[in-house]
Amino acid sequence: KFELSIEAERFIHNDLSNCAWSFQQRMQKQINEDELAGIYQTMMASLVFCAFSVEAKVNFVGWKKLEGGWPENARLAEKLNLLYKVLGIRINWGERPLQTVSALTKLRNTLAHGKPEIASDVVVVEEELDVWSALQSQWEETVTPEFVNRCQDDEDLLWKTLLDAAEIEVFQTLTHGGHSLKAIVEPD
């Protein structure tokens, strides 16, 4: 018989951030190689993982600084308002990175809580128009290479801002742990 002891701190924000970054890199490669088939889905994946990563990082810093007092089920904006107040950071939702976080959260919520969108319009035009654009949802305008890159940049800026203000070193944000195995010898 053996006794196994395991201690680990697993931080999902690293995996989510790596996924967002990986999809961003794939998007950039598709653009550079002019291989645009599927790029829209690549951008959506990057943005969704970036949104998840931002919230997981906010939760991590809140967990480290407020421990049992962290409002895990609050909206992201409420969590950020609280963190900024506790950490003494001036908050301005009209500036980056929070402006970007707000737009990213809106896109994430639209995708996560998808609802039918019905549009109806009749117009008289002088020339034939691209009718496919009429099928595009308003939120689809957000899914662009520029927005993907902006989200990545602002996720990094937000992370650095929070870690600096919370006095958390990067190595403290990494998943880590260990284990031991001890033989249990039973008397004859």
PDB file of C-alpha atoms in Angstrom:
ATOM      1  CA  LYS A   1       0.000   0.000   0.000  1.00  0.00           C
ATOM      2  CA  PHE A   2       1.030   3.563  -0.623  1.00  0.00           C
ATOM      3  CA  GLU A   3      -0.063   6.960   0.614  1.00  0.00           C
ATOM      4  CA  LEU A   4      -0.157   9.581  -2.116  1.00  0.00           C
ATOM      5  CA  SER A   5      -0.180  13.268  -1.165  1.00  0.00           C
ATOM      6  CA  ILE A   6      -0.865  15.885  -3.798  1.00  0.00           C
ATOM      7  CA  GLU A   7      -0.815  19.658  -3.462  1.00  0.00           C
ATOM      8  CA  ALA A   8      -1.519  21.862  -6.452  1.00  0.00           C
ATOM      9  CA  GLU A   9      -2.706  25.324  -7.344  1.00  0.00           C
ATOM     10  CA  ARG A  10      -4.282  25.183 -10.782  1.00  0.00           C
ATOM     11  CA  PHE A  11      -4.926  28.489 -12.492  1.00  0.00           C
ATOM     12  CA  ILE A  12      -7.073  28.209 -15.612  1.00  0.00           C
ATOM     13  CA  HIS A  13      -6.385  31.782 -16.748  1.00  0.00           C
ATOM     14  CA  ASN A  14      -3.045  30.621 -18.190  1.00  0.00           C
ATOM     15  CA  ASP A  15      -4.674  28.011 -20.420  1.00  0.00           C
ATOM     16  CA  LEU A  16      -7.415  30.382 -21.556  1.00  0.00           C
ATOM     17  CA  SER A  17      -4.926  33.135 -22.334  1.00  0.00           C
ATOM     18  CA  ASN A  18      -2.730  30.707 -24.263  1.00  0.00           C
ATOM     19  CA  CYS A  19      -5.744  29.596 -26.332  1.00  0.00           C
ATOM     20  CA  ALA A  20      -6.661  33.196 -27.169  1.00  0.00           C
ATOM     21  CA  TRP A  21      -3.070  33.964 -28.133  1.00  0.00           C
ATOM     22  CA  SER A  22      -2.778  30.781 -30.211  1.00  0.00           C
ATOM     23  CA  PHE A  23      -5.897  31.625 -32.209  1.00  0.00           C
ATOM     24  CA  GLN A  24      -4.644  35.196 -32.664  1.00  0.00           C
ATOM     25  CA  GLN A  25      -1.367  33.829 -34.052  1.00  0.00           C
ATOM     26  CA  ARG A  26      -3.286  31.471 -36.365  1.00  0.00           C
ATOM     27  CA  MET A  27      -5.353  34.450 -37.584  1.00  0.00           C
ATOM     28  CA  GLN A  28      -2.200  36.434 -38.304  1.00  0.00           C
ATOM     29  CA  LYS A  29      -0.695  33.493 -40.212  1.00  0.00           C
ATOM     30  CA  GLN A  30      -3.897  33.148 -42.267  1.00  0.00           C
ATOM     31  CA  ILE A  31      -3.709  36.856 -43.141  1.00  0.00           C
ATOM     32  CA  ASN A  32       0.011  36.758 -43.959  1.00  0.00           C
ATOM     33  CA  GLU A  33      -0.412  33.686 -46.189  1.00  0.00           C
ATOM     34  CA  ASP A  34      -3.681  34.959 -47.723  1.00  0.00           C
ATOM     35  CA  GLU A  35      -5.406  31.746 -46.557  1.00  0.00           C
ATOM     36  CA  LEU A  36      -8.634  33.381 -45.402  1.00  0.00           C
ATOM     37  CA  ALA A  37     -10.928  30.345 -45.407  1.00  0.00           C
ATOM     38  CA  GLY A  38     -12.162  29.916 -41.835  1.00  0.00           C
ATOM     39  CA  ILE A  39     -10.524  33.112 -40.564  1.00  0.00           C
ATOM     40  CA  TYR A  40     -13.831  34.386 -39.183  1.00  0.00           C
ATOM     41  CA  GLN A  41     -14.125  31.303 -36.951  1.00  0.00           C
ATOM     42  CA  THR A  42     -10.480  31.685 -35.904  1.00  0.00           C
ATOM     43  CA  MET A  43     -11.153  35.288 -34.871  1.00  0.00           C
ATOM     44  CA  MET A  44     -14.328  34.308 -32.978  1.00  0.00           C
ATOM     45  CA  ALA A  45     -12.411  31.598 -31.107  1.00  0.00           C
ATOM     46  CA  SER A  46      -9.666  34.060 -30.174  1.00  0.00           C
ATOM     47  CA  LEU A  47     -12.187  36.612 -28.914  1.00  0.00           C
ATOM     48  CA  VAL A  48     -14.208  34.096 -26.888  1.00  0.00           C
ATOM     49  CA  PHE A  49     -11.077  32.699 -25.224  1.00  0.00           C
ATOM     50  CA  CYS A  50      -9.822  36.240 -24.616  1.00  0.00           C
ATOM     51  CA  ALA A  51     -13.109  37.110 -22.875  1.00  0.00           C
ATOM     52  CA  PHE A  52     -12.858  33.976 -20.734  1.00  0.00           C
ATOM     53  CA  SER A  53      -9.221  34.750 -19.958  1.00  0.00           C
ATOM     54  CA  VAL A  54      -9.935  38.325 -18.886  1.00  0.00           C
ATOM     55  CA  GLU A  55     -12.588  37.176 -16.434  1.00  0.00           C
ATOM     56  CA  ALA A  56     -10.420  34.333 -15.118  1.00  0.00           C
ATOM     57  CA  LYS A  57      -7.530  36.761 -14.565  1.00  0.00           C
ATOM     58  CA  VAL A  58      -9.802  39.212 -12.745  1.00  0.00           C
ATOM     59  CA  ASN A  59     -11.061  36.312 -10.602  1.00  0.00           C
ATOM     60  CA  PHE A  60      -7.485  35.260  -9.855  1.00  0.00           C
ATOM     61  CA  VAL A  61      -6.430  38.707  -8.637  1.00  0.00           C
ATOM     62  CA  GLY A  62      -9.663  39.075  -6.651  1.00  0.00           C
ATOM     63  CA  TRP A  63      -9.122  35.661  -5.060  1.00  0.00           C
ATOM     64  CA  LYS A  64      -5.547  36.582  -4.126  1.00  0.00           C
ATOM     65  CA  LYS A  65      -6.406  39.995  -2.679  1.00  0.00           C
ATOM     66  CA  LEU A  66      -9.881  39.515  -1.181  1.00  0.00           C
ATOM     67  CA  GLU A  67      -9.805  35.782  -0.439  1.00  0.00           C
ATOM     68  CA  GLY A  68     -13.201  34.808   1.006  1.00  0.00           C
ATOM     69  CA  GLY A  69     -14.715  38.212   0.235  1.00  0.00           C
ATOM     70  CA  TRP A  70     -14.464  37.865  -3.548  1.00  0.00           C
ATOM     71  CA  PRO A  71     -17.894  38.046  -5.273  1.00  0.00           C
ATOM     72  CA  GLU A  72     -17.358  35.117  -7.643  1.00  0.00           C
ATOM     73  CA  ASN A  73     -20.843  35.338  -9.185  1.00  0.00           C
ATOM     74  CA  ALA A  74     -20.911  39.096  -9.758  1.00  0.00           C
ATOM     75  CA  ARG A  75     -20.819  40.600 -13.252  1.00  0.00           C
ATOM     76  CA  LEU A  76     -17.352  41.309 -14.637  1.00  0.00           C
ATOM     77  CA  ALA A  77     -17.868  45.079 -14.515  1.00  0.00           C
ATOM     78  CA  GLU A  78     -18.795  44.876 -10.815  1.00  0.00           C
ATOM     79  CA  LYS A  79     -15.706  42.760 -10.113  1.00  0.00           C
ATOM     80  CA  LEU A  80     -13.457  45.230 -11.912  1.00  0.00           C
ATOM     81  CA  ASN A  81     -15.019  48.209 -10.133  1.00  0.00           C
ATOM     82  CA  LEU A  82     -14.353  46.485  -6.799  1.00  0.00           C
ATOM     83  CA  LEU A  83     -10.789  45.476  -7.688  1.00  0.00           C
ATOM     84  CA  TYR A  84      -9.888  48.923  -8.962  1.00  0.00           C
ATOM     85  CA  LYS A  85     -11.246  50.458  -5.747  1.00  0.00           C
ATOM     86  CA  VAL A  86      -9.441  47.977  -3.462  1.00  0.00           C
ATOM     87  CA  LEU A  87      -6.189  48.342  -5.408  1.00  0.00           C
ATOM     88  CA  GLY A  88      -6.411  52.143  -5.578  1.00  0.00           C
ATOM     89  CA  ILE A  89      -6.499  52.324  -9.365  1.00  0.00           C
ATOM     90  CA  ARG A  90      -8.386  55.152 -11.066  1.00  0.00           C
ATOM     91  CA  ILE A  91     -11.175  53.592 -13.136  1.00  0.00           C
ATOM     92  CA  ASN A  92     -12.336  54.930 -16.481  1.00  0.00           C
ATOM     93  CA  TRP A  93     -14.577  52.746 -18.614  1.00  0.00           C
ATOM     94  CA  GLY A  94     -14.231  55.241 -21.485  1.00  0.00           C
ATOM     95  CA  GLU A  95     -10.505  54.478 -21.932  1.00  0.00           C
ATOM     96  CA  ARG A  96      -8.534  51.414 -22.849  1.00  0.00           C
ATOM     97  CA  PRO A  97      -8.166  48.740 -21.563  1.00  0.00           C
ATOM     98  CA  LEU A  98     -11.591  48.888 -19.856  1.00  0.00           C
ATOM     99  CA  GLN A  99     -13.271  50.268 -22.972  1.00  0.00           C
ATOM    100  CA  THR A 100     -12.078  47.170 -24.830  1.00  0.00           C
ATOM    101  CA  VAL A 101     -13.064  44.851 -21.971  1.00  0.00           C
ATOM    102  CA  SER A 102     -16.567  46.313 -22.101  1.00  0.00           C
ATOM    103  CA  ALA A 103     -16.894  45.715 -25.860  1.00  0.00           C
ATOM    104  CA  LEU A 104     -15.402  42.222 -25.536  1.00  0.00           C
ATOM    105  CA  THR A 105     -17.799  41.350 -22.703  1.00  0.00           C
ATOM    106  CA  LYS A 106     -20.750  42.564 -24.774  1.00  0.00           C
ATOM    107  CA  LEU A 107     -19.660  40.323 -27.669  1.00  0.00           C
ATOM    108  CA  ARG A 108     -19.104  37.367 -25.323  1.00  0.00           C
ATOM    109  CA  ASN A 109     -22.562  37.798 -23.777  1.00  0.00           C
ATOM    110  CA  THR A 110     -24.186  38.062 -27.206  1.00  0.00           C
ATOM    111  CA  LEU A 111     -22.526  34.817 -28.280  1.00  0.00           C
ATOM    112  CA  ALA A 112     -23.151  33.003 -24.986  1.00  0.00           C
ATOM    113  CA  HIS A 113     -26.816  33.989 -24.811  1.00  0.00           C
ATOM    114  CA  GLY A 114     -27.560  33.911 -28.545  1.00  0.00           C
ATOM    115  CA  LYS A 115     -31.044  34.942 -29.538  1.00  0.00           C
ATOM    116  CA  PRO A 116     -32.706  35.171 -32.949  1.00  0.00           C
ATOM    117  CA  GLU A 117     -32.383  38.534 -34.647  1.00  0.00           C
ATOM    118  CA  ILE A 118     -35.147  39.440 -37.093  1.00  0.00           C
ATOM    119  CA  ALA A 119     -34.598  42.243 -39.601  1.00  0.00           C
ATOM    120  CA  SER A 120     -37.056  43.502 -42.178  1.00  0.00           C
ATOM    121  CA  ASP A 121     -36.571  46.386 -44.591  1.00  0.00           C
ATOM    122  CA  VAL A 122     -37.614  47.411 -48.097  1.00  0.00           C
ATOM    123  CA  VAL A 123     -35.646  50.014 -50.023  1.00  0.00           C
ATOM    124  CA  VAL A 124     -35.502  51.242 -53.605  1.00  0.00           C
ATOM    125  CA  VAL A 125     -31.963  51.470 -55.007  1.00  0.00           C
ATOM    126  CA  GLU A 126     -30.439  52.618 -58.282  1.00  0.00           C
ATOM    127  CA  GLU A 127     -28.051  49.676 -58.616  1.00  0.00           C
ATOM    128  CA  GLU A 128     -27.781  46.065 -57.511  1.00  0.00           C
ATOM    129  CA  LEU A 129     -26.429  45.764 -53.985  1.00  0.00           C
ATOM    130  CA  ASP A 130     -24.517  43.069 -52.143  1.00  0.00           C
ATOM    131  CA  VAL A 131     -27.470  41.300 -50.527  1.00  0.00           C
ATOM    132  CA  TRP A 132     -25.268  39.041 -48.377  1.00  0.00           C
ATOM    133  CA  SER A 133     -24.386  41.939 -46.121  1.00  0.00           C
ATOM    134  CA  ALA A 134     -28.064  42.108 -45.158  1.00  0.00           C
ATOM    135  CA  LEU A 135     -27.627  38.703 -43.499  1.00  0.00           C
ATOM    136  CA  GLN A 136     -24.793  39.933 -41.310  1.00  0.00           C
ATOM    137  CA  SER A 137     -25.701  40.482 -37.660  1.00  0.00           C
ATOM    138  CA  GLN A 138     -24.671  43.682 -35.973  1.00  0.00           C
ATOM    139  CA  TRP A 139     -22.302  41.854 -33.608  1.00  0.00           C
ATOM    140  CA  GLU A 140     -20.413  40.360 -36.562  1.00  0.00           C
ATOM    141  CA  GLU A 141     -18.999  43.806 -37.335  1.00  0.00           C
ATOM    142  CA  THR A 142     -16.963  43.463 -34.128  1.00  0.00           C
ATOM    143  CA  VAL A 143     -15.162  40.319 -35.304  1.00  0.00           C
ATOM    144  CA  THR A 144     -12.197  41.843 -37.123  1.00  0.00           C
ATOM    145  CA  PRO A 145      -8.424  41.326 -37.029  1.00  0.00           C
ATOM    146  CA  GLU A 146      -8.059  44.802 -35.541  1.00  0.00           C
ATOM    147  CA  PHE A 147     -10.416  43.991 -32.665  1.00  0.00           C
ATOM    148  CA  VAL A 148      -8.716  40.634 -32.030  1.00  0.00           C
ATOM    149  CA  ASN A 149      -5.329  42.381 -31.785  1.00  0.00           C
ATOM    150  CA  ARG A 150      -6.730  45.179 -29.642  1.00  0.00           C
ATOM    151  CA  CYS A 151      -8.279  42.659 -27.242  1.00  0.00           C
ATOM    152  CA  GLN A 152      -4.982  40.790 -26.888  1.00  0.00           C
ATOM    153  CA  ASP A 153      -3.080  44.033 -26.271  1.00  0.00           C
ATOM    154  CA  ASP A 154      -5.611  45.285 -23.740  1.00  0.00           C
ATOM    155  CA  GLU A 155      -5.850  41.934 -21.957  1.00  0.00           C
ATOM    156  CA  ASP A 156      -2.082  42.134 -21.461  1.00  0.00           C
ATOM    157  CA  LEU A 157      -2.321  45.762 -20.288  1.00  0.00           C
ATOM    158  CA  LEU A 158      -5.131  44.977 -17.840  1.00  0.00           C
ATOM    159  CA  TRP A 159      -3.208  41.970 -16.484  1.00  0.00           C
ATOM    160  CA  LYS A 160      -0.035  43.997 -15.965  1.00  0.00           C
ATOM    161  CA  THR A 161      -2.012  46.812 -14.321  1.00  0.00           C
ATOM    162  CA  LEU A 162      -3.767  44.447 -11.917  1.00  0.00           C
ATOM    163  CA  LEU A 163      -0.636  42.465 -11.039  1.00  0.00           C
ATOM    164  CA  ASP A 164       1.407  45.623 -10.415  1.00  0.00           C
ATOM    165  CA  ALA A 165      -1.280  47.226  -8.244  1.00  0.00           C
ATOM    166  CA  ALA A 166      -1.897  43.986  -6.330  1.00  0.00           C
ATOM    167  CA  GLU A 167       1.847  43.390  -5.910  1.00  0.00           C
ATOM    168  CA  ILE A 168       1.572  39.904  -7.387  1.00  0.00           C
ATOM    169  CA  GLU A 169       4.630  38.519  -9.149  1.00  0.00           C
ATOM    170  CA  VAL A 170       4.128  36.685 -12.445  1.00  0.00           C
ATOM    171  CA  PHE A 171       5.539  33.431 -11.022  1.00  0.00           C
ATOM    172  CA  GLN A 172       2.714  33.479  -8.447  1.00  0.00           C
ATOM    173  CA  THR A 173       0.176  33.276 -11.293  1.00  0.00           C
ATOM    174  CA  LEU A 174       1.509  29.995 -12.674  1.00  0.00           C
ATOM    175  CA  THR A 175      -0.035  26.608 -12.018  1.00  0.00           C
ATOM    176  CA  HIS A 176       2.244  24.686  -9.684  1.00  0.00           C
ATOM    177  CA  GLY A 177       2.296  21.841  -7.223  1.00  0.00           C
ATOM    178  CA  GLY A 178       3.895  18.636  -6.201  1.00  0.00           C
ATOM    179  CA  HIS A 179       3.293  15.187  -4.816  1.00  0.00           C
ATOM    180  CA  SER A 180       4.838  12.594  -2.570  1.00  0.00           C
ATOM    181  CA  LEU A 181       4.454   8.872  -2.345  1.00  0.00           C
ATOM    182  CA  LYS A 182       5.055   7.002   0.862  1.00  0.00           C
ATOM    183  CA  ALA A 183       5.039   3.243   1.270  1.00  0.00           C
ATOM    184  CA  ILE A 184       2.799   2.017   4.061  1.00  0.00           C
ATOM    185  CA  VAL A 185       4.398  -0.931   5.722  1.00  0.00           C
ATOM    186  CA  GLU A 186       2.010  -3.010   7.779  1.00  0.00           C
ATOM    187  CA  PRO A 187       3.413  -5.054  10.662  1.00  0.00           C
ATOM    188  CA  ASP A 188       3.433  -8.827  10.217  1.00  0.00           C
TER     189      ASP A 188
END
